[in-house]
CSV table of C-alpha atoms and ligand atoms in Angstrom, one decimal:
chain,number,residue,atom,x,y,z
A,8,MET,CA,13.7,10.0,-10.6
A,9,LEU,CA,10.0,9.3,-10.1
A,10,ASP,CA,8.6,5.8,-10.1
A,11,ILE,CA,5.5,6.4,-12.2
A,12,LYS,CA,2.7,3.8,-12.1
A,13,ILE,CA,0.7,3.7,-15.3
A,14,THR,CA,-2.9,2.5,-15.6
A,15,LYS,CA,-4.3,2.8,-19.1
A,16,THR,CA,-7.9,3.4,-19.9
A,17,THR,CA,-9.9,0.5,-21.2
A,18,THR,CA,-12.4,3.0,-22.9
A,19,PRO,CA,-10.3,5.4,-25.1
A,20,LYS,CA,-12.2,8.3,-26.4
A,21,ALA,CA,-12.6,9.2,-30.1
A,22,LYS,CA,-10.0,11.8,-31.2
A,23,PRO,CA,-11.2,15.0,-32.7
A,24,ALA,CA,-12.1,14.4,-36.3
A,25,ASP,CA,-11.6,17.9,-37.6
A,26,GLU,CA,-8.3,19.4,-36.4
A,27,SER,CA,-9.2,22.8,-37.8
A,28,LYS,CA,-11.9,23.2,-35.3
A,29,LEU,CA,-10.1,22.4,-32.0
A,30,GLY,CA,-10.2,25.8,-30.4
A,31,PHE,CA,-8.3,26.2,-27.2
A,32,GLY,CA,-8.6,24.1,-24.0
A,33,LYS,CA,-11.9,22.4,-24.7
A,34,ILE,CA,-11.0,18.8,-25.3
A,35,PHE,CA,-9.1,16.5,-23.0
A,36,THR,CA,-7.1,13.4,-23.7
A,37,ASP,CA,-7.5,9.8,-22.2
A,38,HIS,CA,-5.0,10.1,-19.3
A,39,MET,CA,-3.7,12.4,-16.7
A,40,PHE,CA,-0.7,12.5,-14.3
A,41,ILE,CA,-1.3,12.8,-10.5
A,42,MET,CA,1.1,12.9,-7.6
A,43,ASN,CA,0.4,13.7,-3.9
A,44,TYR,CA,2.3,15.6,-1.3
A,45,THR,CA,2.0,15.0,2.4
A,46,GLU,CA,4.0,17.0,4.9
A,47,GLY,CA,6.7,14.8,6.4
A,48,GLN,CA,6.6,12.4,3.5
A,49,GLY,CA,7.2,14.7,0.5
A,50,TRP,CA,5.8,14.0,-3.0
A,51,HIS,CA,4.6,10.5,-3.4
A,52,ASP,CA,2.4,8.1,-5.5
A,53,ALA,CA,3.3,9.4,-8.9
A,54,ARG,CA,0.8,7.8,-11.3
A,55,ILE,CA,-0.8,8.2,-14.8
A,56,VAL,CA,-4.4,7.2,-14.7
A,57,PRO,CA,-7.5,7.5,-17.0
A,58,TYR,CA,-8.7,11.1,-17.3
A,59,GLU,CA,-11.6,11.4,-14.8
A,60,ASN,CA,-13.2,13.7,-12.2
A,61,VAL,CA,-11.3,14.1,-8.9
A,62,SER,CA,-13.0,13.8,-5.6
A,63,LEU,CA,-12.1,16.5,-2.9
A,64,SER,CA,-13.6,17.5,0.4
A,65,PRO,CA,-15.7,20.6,0.1
A,66,ALA,CA,-13.4,22.0,2.8
A,67,ALA,CA,-10.3,21.5,0.6
A,68,MET,CA,-8.3,24.7,1.0
A,69,VAL,CA,-7.9,25.4,-2.7
A,70,PHE,CA,-11.7,26.1,-2.9
A,71,HIS,CA,-11.5,28.8,-0.2
A,72,TYR,CA,-8.3,30.7,-0.3
A,73,GLY,CA,-7.0,29.9,-3.8
A,74,GLN,CA,-3.7,28.3,-2.8
A,75,GLU,CA,-2.8,26.8,-6.2
A,76,MET,CA,-0.5,27.3,-9.1
A,77,PHE,CA,-0.5,26.3,-12.8
A,78,GLU,CA,1.8,26.1,-15.8
A,79,GLY,CA,1.3,26.0,-19.5
A,80,LEU,CA,3.5,24.4,-22.2
A,81,LYS,CA,2.9,22.5,-25.4
A,82,ALA,CA,3.9,19.3,-27.1
A,83,TYR,CA,4.5,19.7,-30.8
A,84,ARG,CA,4.7,17.1,-33.6
A,85,GLY,CA,7.9,17.2,-35.5
A,86,ALA,CA,8.4,16.5,-39.2
A,87,ASN,CA,8.7,12.8,-38.6
A,88,GLY,CA,5.8,12.7,-36.3
A,89,GLU,CA,8.0,12.7,-33.1
A,90,PRO,CA,6.6,14.5,-30.0
A,91,ARG,CA,8.7,17.5,-29.0
A,92,LEU,CA,8.6,20.0,-26.0
A,93,PHE,CA,9.9,23.5,-25.9
A,94,ARG,CA,12.0,24.6,-22.9
A,95,PRO,CA,10.1,22.5,-20.3
A,96,ASP,CA,13.0,23.2,-17.8
A,97,MET,CA,11.8,26.9,-17.8
A,98,ASN,CA,8.3,25.8,-16.8
A,99,ALA,CA,9.8,23.7,-14.0
A,100,LYS,CA,11.8,26.6,-12.7
A,101,ARG,CA,8.8,29.0,-12.9
A,102,THR,CA,6.8,26.4,-11.0
A,103,ASN,CA,9.1,26.6,-8.1
A,104,ALA,CA,9.2,30.4,-8.2
A,105,THR,CA,5.4,30.4,-8.0
A,106,ASN,CA,5.4,27.7,-5.3
A,107,GLU,CA,7.8,29.7,-3.2
A,108,ARG,CA,5.5,32.8,-3.3
A,109,LEU,CA,2.4,30.7,-2.6
A,110,CYS,CA,3.9,28.6,0.2
A,111,ILE,CA,3.5,25.4,-1.9
A,112,PRO,CA,6.3,22.9,-1.5
A,113,GLN,CA,9.1,22.8,-4.1
A,114,LEU,CA,8.9,20.2,-6.8
A,115,PRO,CA,12.2,18.9,-8.1
A,116,GLU,CA,12.7,20.3,-11.7
A,117,GLU,CA,13.7,16.9,-13.1
A,118,ASP,CA,10.5,15.3,-11.6
A,119,PHE,CA,8.4,18.0,-13.3
A,120,VAL,CA,10.0,17.4,-16.7
A,121,GLN,CA,9.8,13.6,-16.2
A,122,ALA,CA,6.1,13.7,-15.4
A,123,VAL,CA,5.3,16.0,-18.4
A,124,LYS,CA,7.3,13.6,-20.7
A,125,ALA,CA,5.7,10.5,-19.3
A,126,VAL,CA,2.1,11.7,-19.7
A,127,VAL,CA,2.7,13.1,-23.2
A,128,LYS,CA,4.2,9.8,-24.2
A,129,VAL,CA,1.2,7.9,-23.0
A,130,ASP,CA,-1.2,10.2,-25.0
A,131,GLU,CA,1.2,11.0,-27.9
A,132,ASP,CA,-1.4,9.9,-30.4
A,133,TRP,CA,-3.5,12.9,-29.2
A,134,ILE,CA,-0.9,15.5,-30.5
A,135,PRO,CA,-2.7,17.0,-33.5
A,136,ARG,CA,-1.0,17.2,-36.9
A,137,ALA,CA,-2.6,20.2,-38.6
A,138,ALA,CA,-0.5,23.4,-39.0
A,139,GLY,CA,-0.9,25.7,-36.0
A,140,THR,CA,-2.1,23.0,-33.7
A,141,SER,CA,-0.4,21.3,-30.7
A,142,LEU,CA,-1.1,19.5,-27.5
A,143,TYR,CA,-1.5,22.1,-24.7
A,144,ILE,CA,-0.1,20.8,-21.4
A,145,ARG,CA,-1.5,22.1,-18.2
A,146,PRO,CA,0.4,21.1,-15.0
A,147,PHE,CA,-1.1,22.4,-11.7
A,148,ILE,CA,-0.9,22.1,-8.0
A,149,ILE,CA,-3.8,22.5,-5.5
A,150,ALA,CA,-4.0,22.7,-1.7
A,151,THR,CA,-6.1,19.7,-0.5
A,152,ASP,CA,-6.3,19.9,3.4
A,153,ASP,CA,-9.8,20.0,4.6
A,154,PHE,CA,-9.4,23.0,6.9
A,155,LEU,CA,-11.0,26.5,6.9
A,156,GLY,CA,-8.2,28.2,8.8
A,157,VAL,CA,-6.0,30.5,6.7
A,158,ALA,CA,-2.6,28.8,6.6
A,159,PRO,CA,-0.5,26.8,4.1
A,160,SER,CA,-2.0,23.4,3.4
A,161,LYS,CA,-0.1,20.3,4.6
A,162,THR,CA,-1.2,18.2,1.6
A,163,TYR,CA,-1.3,18.9,-2.1
A,164,MET,CA,-2.0,17.3,-5.5
A,165,PHE,CA,0.1,17.9,-8.6
A,166,MET,CA,-1.7,17.0,-11.7
A,167,ILE,CA,-1.1,17.3,-15.5
A,168,ILE,CA,-3.9,17.3,-18.0
A,169,LEU,CA,-3.6,17.6,-21.8
A,170,SER,CA,-5.7,19.3,-24.4
A,171,PRO,CA,-5.3,19.2,-28.2
A,172,SER,CA,-5.6,22.8,-29.2
A,173,GLY,CA,-5.5,25.2,-32.1
A,174,ALA,CA,-5.0,29.0,-32.0
A,175,TYR,CA,-5.8,30.7,-28.6
A,176,TYR,CA,-7.6,33.6,-30.4
A,177,ALA,CA,-10.5,32.7,-32.6
A,178,SER,CA,-8.9,35.2,-35.1
A,179,GLY,CA,-5.8,33.0,-35.5
A,180,LEU,CA,-2.8,35.1,-36.7
A,181,ALA,CA,-5.0,38.0,-37.6
A,182,PRO,CA,-4.1,41.1,-35.4
A,183,VAL,CA,-6.1,41.4,-32.2
A,184,GLY,CA,-7.6,44.5,-30.6
A,185,ILE,CA,-6.3,45.3,-27.1
A,186,TRP,CA,-8.0,47.4,-24.4
A,187,ILE,CA,-5.6,49.4,-22.3
A,188,GLU,CA,-7.3,49.3,-18.8
A,189,ASP,CA,-7.1,52.5,-16.9
A,190,ASP,CA,-9.2,51.6,-13.9
A,191,TYR,CA,-8.7,48.1,-12.6
A,192,VAL,CA,-5.2,46.8,-12.0
A,193,ARG,CA,-3.8,43.3,-12.1
A,194,ALA,CA,-0.9,43.4,-9.7
A,195,VAL,CA,1.1,45.5,-7.3
A,196,ARG,CA,4.7,45.6,-6.1
A,197,GLY,CA,5.1,42.9,-3.5
A,198,GLY,CA,2.0,41.0,-4.7
A,199,ILE,CA,1.7,37.9,-6.8
A,200,GLY,CA,1.9,39.3,-10.3
A,201,PHE,CA,5.0,37.3,-11.2
A,202,ALA,CA,3.5,34.0,-10.1
A,203,LYS,CA,1.4,31.8,-12.3
A,204,THR,CA,-1.5,31.3,-9.9
A,205,GLY,CA,-5.3,31.4,-10.4
A,206,GLY,CA,-5.9,34.5,-8.3
A,207,ASN,CA,-4.2,36.7,-10.9
A,208,TYR,CA,-6.6,35.5,-13.5
A,209,ALA,CA,-9.7,35.7,-11.3
A,210,ALA,CA,-8.7,39.3,-10.6
A,211,SER,CA,-8.5,40.0,-14.3
A,212,LEU,CA,-12.0,38.9,-15.3
A,213,ALA,CA,-14.0,42.0,-14.6
A,214,ALA,CA,-11.7,44.1,-16.9
A,215,GLN,CA,-11.7,41.3,-19.5
A,216,VAL,CA,-15.5,41.4,-19.6
A,217,LYS,CA,-15.3,45.2,-20.0
A,218,ALA,CA,-12.8,44.8,-22.9
A,219,HIS,CA,-15.0,42.1,-24.6
A,220,ASP,CA,-18.1,44.3,-24.2
A,221,GLY,CA,-16.1,47.1,-25.9
A,222,GLY,CA,-15.2,44.7,-28.8
A,223,TYR,CA,-11.6,44.0,-27.8
A,224,SER,CA,-9.9,40.6,-27.3
A,225,GLN,CA,-7.8,41.2,-24.2
A,226,VAL,CA,-6.7,43.7,-21.6
A,227,LEU,CA,-3.4,45.4,-21.5
A,228,TRP,CA,-2.6,46.2,-17.8
A,229,LEU,CA,-1.0,49.3,-16.5
A,230,ASP,CA,1.1,49.4,-13.3
A,231,GLY,CA,-0.8,49.3,-10.1
A,232,VAL,CA,0.6,52.5,-8.6
A,233,GLU,CA,0.5,55.2,-11.2
A,234,ARG,CA,-1.5,53.5,-13.9
A,235,LYS,CA,0.9,54.9,-16.3
A,236,TYR,CA,3.4,52.2,-17.3
A,237,ILE,CA,2.7,49.2,-19.5
A,238,GLU,CA,2.8,45.8,-17.8
A,239,GLU,CA,1.4,42.9,-19.8
A,240,VAL,CA,-1.7,41.5,-21.5
A,241,GLY,CA,-4.2,39.0,-19.9
A,242,ALA,CA,-2.4,35.9,-21.3
A,243,MET,CA,0.7,37.2,-22.9
A,244,ASN,CA,3.7,39.6,-22.5
A,245,ILE,CA,3.8,42.6,-24.8
A,246,PHE,CA,6.5,43.9,-27.2
A,247,PHE,CA,6.7,47.1,-29.2
A,248,LYS,CA,8.9,47.9,-32.2
A,249,ILE,CA,9.6,51.6,-31.8
A,250,ASP,CA,11.9,53.4,-34.4
A,251,GLY,CA,13.7,50.1,-35.2
A,252,LYS,CA,14.2,49.0,-31.6
A,253,VAL,CA,12.5,46.2,-29.8
A,254,VAL,CA,11.1,47.4,-26.4
A,255,THR,CA,9.3,45.4,-23.7
A,256,PRO,CA,8.5,46.1,-20.1
A,257,ALA,CA,11.2,45.0,-17.7
A,258,LEU,CA,10.5,42.1,-15.3
A,259,SER,CA,9.5,44.2,-12.3
A,260,GLY,CA,7.9,41.5,-10.1
A,261,SER,CA,4.4,42.3,-11.2
A,262,ILE,CA,4.4,40.6,-14.6
A,263,LEU,CA,4.8,37.0,-15.6
A,264,PRO,CA,8.4,36.1,-16.7
A,265,GLY,CA,7.2,34.6,-20.0
A,266,ILE,CA,9.2,31.8,-21.6
A,267,THR,CA,8.1,33.0,-25.0
A,268,ARG,CA,9.2,36.5,-24.0
A,269,ASN,CA,12.6,35.2,-23.0
A,270,SER,CA,12.9,33.3,-26.3
A,271,VAL,CA,11.9,36.3,-28.4
A,272,ILE,CA,14.4,38.6,-26.7
A,273,THR,CA,17.1,36.0,-27.4
A,274,LEU,CA,16.1,35.7,-31.1
A,275,CYS,CA,15.9,39.5,-31.6
A,276,LYS,CA,19.3,40.1,-30.0
A,277,ASN,CA,20.7,37.3,-32.2
A,278,TRP,CA,19.3,39.0,-35.3
A,279,GLY,CA,21.0,42.2,-34.3
A,280,TYR,CA,18.1,44.2,-32.9
A,281,GLU,CA,18.6,46.5,-30.0
A,282,VAL,CA,16.3,45.1,-27.3
A,283,GLU,CA,15.3,47.3,-24.4
A,284,GLU,CA,13.7,45.9,-21.2
A,285,ARG,CA,12.5,48.9,-19.4
A,286,LYS,CA,9.6,51.0,-18.3
A,287,ILE,CA,7.3,52.2,-21.1
A,288,SER,CA,4.6,54.7,-20.4
A,289,VAL,CA,1.3,54.9,-22.3
A,290,ASP,CA,2.2,58.5,-23.1
A,291,GLU,CA,5.4,57.3,-24.8
A,292,LEU,CA,3.4,54.9,-26.9
A,293,ILE,CA,0.9,57.6,-27.9
A,294,GLU,CA,3.8,59.9,-28.8
A,295,ALA,CA,5.5,57.1,-30.8
A,296,GLN,CA,2.2,56.5,-32.6
A,297,ASN,CA,1.7,60.2,-33.3
A,298,THR,CA,5.2,60.6,-34.8
A,299,GLY,CA,4.9,57.4,-36.9
A,300,LYS,CA,7.6,55.5,-34.9
A,301,LEU,CA,5.3,52.8,-33.5
A,302,GLU,CA,6.0,50.2,-36.1
A,303,GLU,CA,4.8,46.9,-34.6
A,304,VAL,CA,3.0,45.6,-31.5
A,305,PHE,CA,2.8,42.0,-30.6
A,306,GLY,CA,2.1,39.7,-27.7
A,307,THR,CA,4.0,36.6,-26.8
A,308,GLY,CA,2.8,33.5,-24.9
A,309,THR,CA,2.7,29.7,-25.0
A,310,ALA,CA,-1.0,29.7,-25.9
A,311,ALA,CA,-0.9,32.9,-27.9
A,312,VAL,CA,2.5,32.2,-29.6
A,313,ILE,CA,3.3,35.5,-31.3
A,314,SER,CA,0.1,37.5,-31.6
A,315,PRO,CA,0.1,40.7,-33.6
A,316,VAL,CA,-1.8,43.6,-32.2
A,317,GLY,CA,-3.8,45.6,-34.7
A,318,THR,CA,-5.5,48.2,-32.5
A,319,LEU,CA,-4.8,49.6,-29.0
A,320,ARG,CA,-7.6,51.5,-27.3
A,321,TYR,CA,-6.7,53.9,-24.4
A,322,LYS,CA,-9.6,56.0,-23.0
A,323,ASP,CA,-10.9,57.8,-26.1
A,324,ASP,CA,-7.9,57.1,-28.3
A,325,VAL,CA,-7.9,54.2,-30.7
A,326,MET,CA,-4.5,53.5,-32.3
A,327,THR,CA,-4.2,51.4,-35.4
A,328,ILE,CA,-0.8,49.9,-35.5
A,329,GLY,CA,1.0,50.0,-38.8
A,330,SER,CA,-1.2,48.9,-41.6
A,331,GLY,CA,-3.4,46.9,-39.2
A,332,SER,CA,-2.0,43.6,-40.5
A,333,ILE,CA,0.9,41.5,-39.2
A,334,GLY,CA,4.2,43.3,-39.2
A,335,GLU,CA,7.4,41.9,-40.7
A,336,LEU,CA,9.2,41.2,-37.4
A,337,SER,CA,6.1,39.6,-35.8
A,338,GLN,CA,5.8,37.3,-38.8
A,339,LYS,CA,9.5,36.4,-38.7
A,340,LEU,CA,9.3,35.7,-35.0
A,341,TYR,CA,6.1,33.6,-35.5
A,342,ASP,CA,7.7,31.6,-38.3
A,343,THR,CA,11.0,31.1,-36.3
A,344,VAL,CA,9.4,30.2,-32.9
A,345,THR,CA,6.9,27.8,-34.4
A,346,GLY,CA,9.6,26.4,-36.8
A,347,ILE,CA,11.9,25.6,-33.8
A,348,GLN,CA,9.0,24.1,-31.9
A,349,ASN,CA,8.0,21.8,-34.9
A,350,GLY,CA,11.6,21.1,-35.8
A,351,THR,CA,11.5,22.7,-39.3
A,352,VAL,CA,14.0,25.5,-38.2
A,353,ALA,CA,17.4,24.7,-36.8
A,354,ASP,CA,17.4,24.9,-32.9
A,355,GLU,CA,20.6,26.7,-32.3
A,356,PHE,CA,19.8,27.5,-28.7
A,357,GLY,CA,19.0,23.9,-27.7
A,358,TRP,CA,15.5,24.7,-26.7
A,359,THR,CA,13.9,21.5,-28.0
A,360,VAL,CA,13.4,18.4,-25.8
A,361,LEU,CA,12.3,15.2,-27.3
A,362,VAL,CA,9.8,13.2,-25.4
B,443,LIG,N1,1.6,36.8,-19.1
B,443,LIG,C1,0.5,36.1,-18.6
B,443,LIG,C2,-0.4,36.8,-17.7
B,443,LIG,C3,0.3,34.8,-19.1
B,443,LIG,O1,-0.8,34.1,-18.6
B,443,LIG,C4,1.2,34.2,-20.0
B,443,LIG,C5,0.9,32.8,-20.4
B,443,LIG,O2,1.4,31.9,-19.9
B,443,LIG,C6,2.3,34.9,-20.4
B,443,LIG,C7,2.5,36.2,-20.0
B,443,LIG,C8,3.3,34.3,-21.4
B,443,LIG,O3,4.1,33.4,-20.7
B,443,LIG,P1,4.7,32.1,-21.5
B,443,LIG,O4,5.4,32.7,-22.7
B,443,LIG,O5,5.7,31.5,-20.6
B,443,LIG,O6,3.6,31.2,-21.9
B,444,LIG,C1,-0.3,29.9,-21.5
B,444,LIG,O1,0.0,30.6,-22.5
B,444,LIG,O2,0.2,28.8,-21.3
B,444,LIG,C2,-1.3,30.4,-20.5
B,444,LIG,O3,-1.2,29.9,-19.4
B,444,LIG,C3,-2.3,31.3,-20.9
B,444,LIG,C4,-3.6,30.9,-20.3
B,444,LIG,C5,-3.9,31.8,-19.2
B,444,LIG,C6,-4.6,30.6,-21.3
C-alpha cells in the first residue's frame, strides 16, 4: 500500500467548454502522480502534485537510449456520474511484462492500480460527460540516471498524467482506411514488439507518414521475417470476420497483447462465435475478399475502442470491406464494450473497477 502525499493546485485550470471538440491527448488535467525509484531503496516518494513541467538532466538516460515504458487506460463516467476503470489490473500486469523486457524494475500491481485510482479521484471532475468521451490515463516510467553509458539506469520516475479525450480518429466511428505496409516492419521475433515502449512507436513513424500521405489513417504491419502475415495496426490489434468466424493474429511475441483484444475475444466466444487466434497471411485476406467471405474488419484498442476498417490497401490492391460502413458485429462489440465501461450494460465478467 502506497503512502501517497497529495498537494493540490491553487490555480485550477478551466475545463474544456465544448466536450465535442476534445480530440485525443491534447488537454491535461490539474494534477499528476509521481513516484521515484532508486536502486537499493526501491519505489519511494509517491505523490500527487499540480501538473507541471519536469526537470531532468540533459544526460538522463531516457533521452539517449529510450529506456522507458508507457500504458494507456481510461476512466469513464457511469450513469450516476461515478468514475469507473476498465480492467486496470491488466495494465498493471502488462507494465511488468514491459518492464522485464526493458530492464526497468518491477512495480507492484496493487501500487499501480492504487496510484491510478488516487490521481483519477483527485481530478475526477475532469472526466467528461459527453457520449464517446472519457479521461485517458497515461502511466509511464522513464530512466533518469545522468549517464551516457549503455546500461540499465539505477533511478527511474513513474508518472501518471490524465487527458480528457474524445475519439482517437477524427472520423469517430466512421470506418478508417488502413495501409498494409510491405516495406518497413515494426517488430521481429526476440525484439520488443510485445512491450509497450516508445521505441516501437518511434520505429512506426516513417510508415505512418507514408500511409497518411497516401490518404490512409494507420499502418497495418506484416511480420518482420516474410512480410506475409498480418500483425497489428499502429495503435490497435486487428480482427477479421471471415465466413462467420472471428479471426485475429495469435500473440506471437511481436504484437501488443491488447486488453481490448482480450475482452473482444471473451465476448465473441461468449456469444457463440468460433474465434481463431492464428497466423493470417495477406494472401488469405485477399482470397477471402475475392470470394466474398471477408465480412468485417475492425481494430481494437483503449484509445481506438472498436474501430471499423472500411478499406485496406495492399500494394496496388484496394479492398473495400463489406458495404464500407460499420459491420453488425463491430457495432455490437462497440455498444457492449462501451456499455460495460460506462455501466449501462451488465458487467458479467467483473471487468469494472470503481475508483
Ligand atoms: N497495439 C498497439 C501497437 C497499441 O498501441 C495498442 C494500444 O494500446 C493496442 C494494440 C491495443 O491495446 P489495448 O487494447 O490494451 O489498448
Ligand atoms: C492506447 O490505446 O492506449 C494507446 O496507447 C494507443 C496510443 C499509442 C495512442
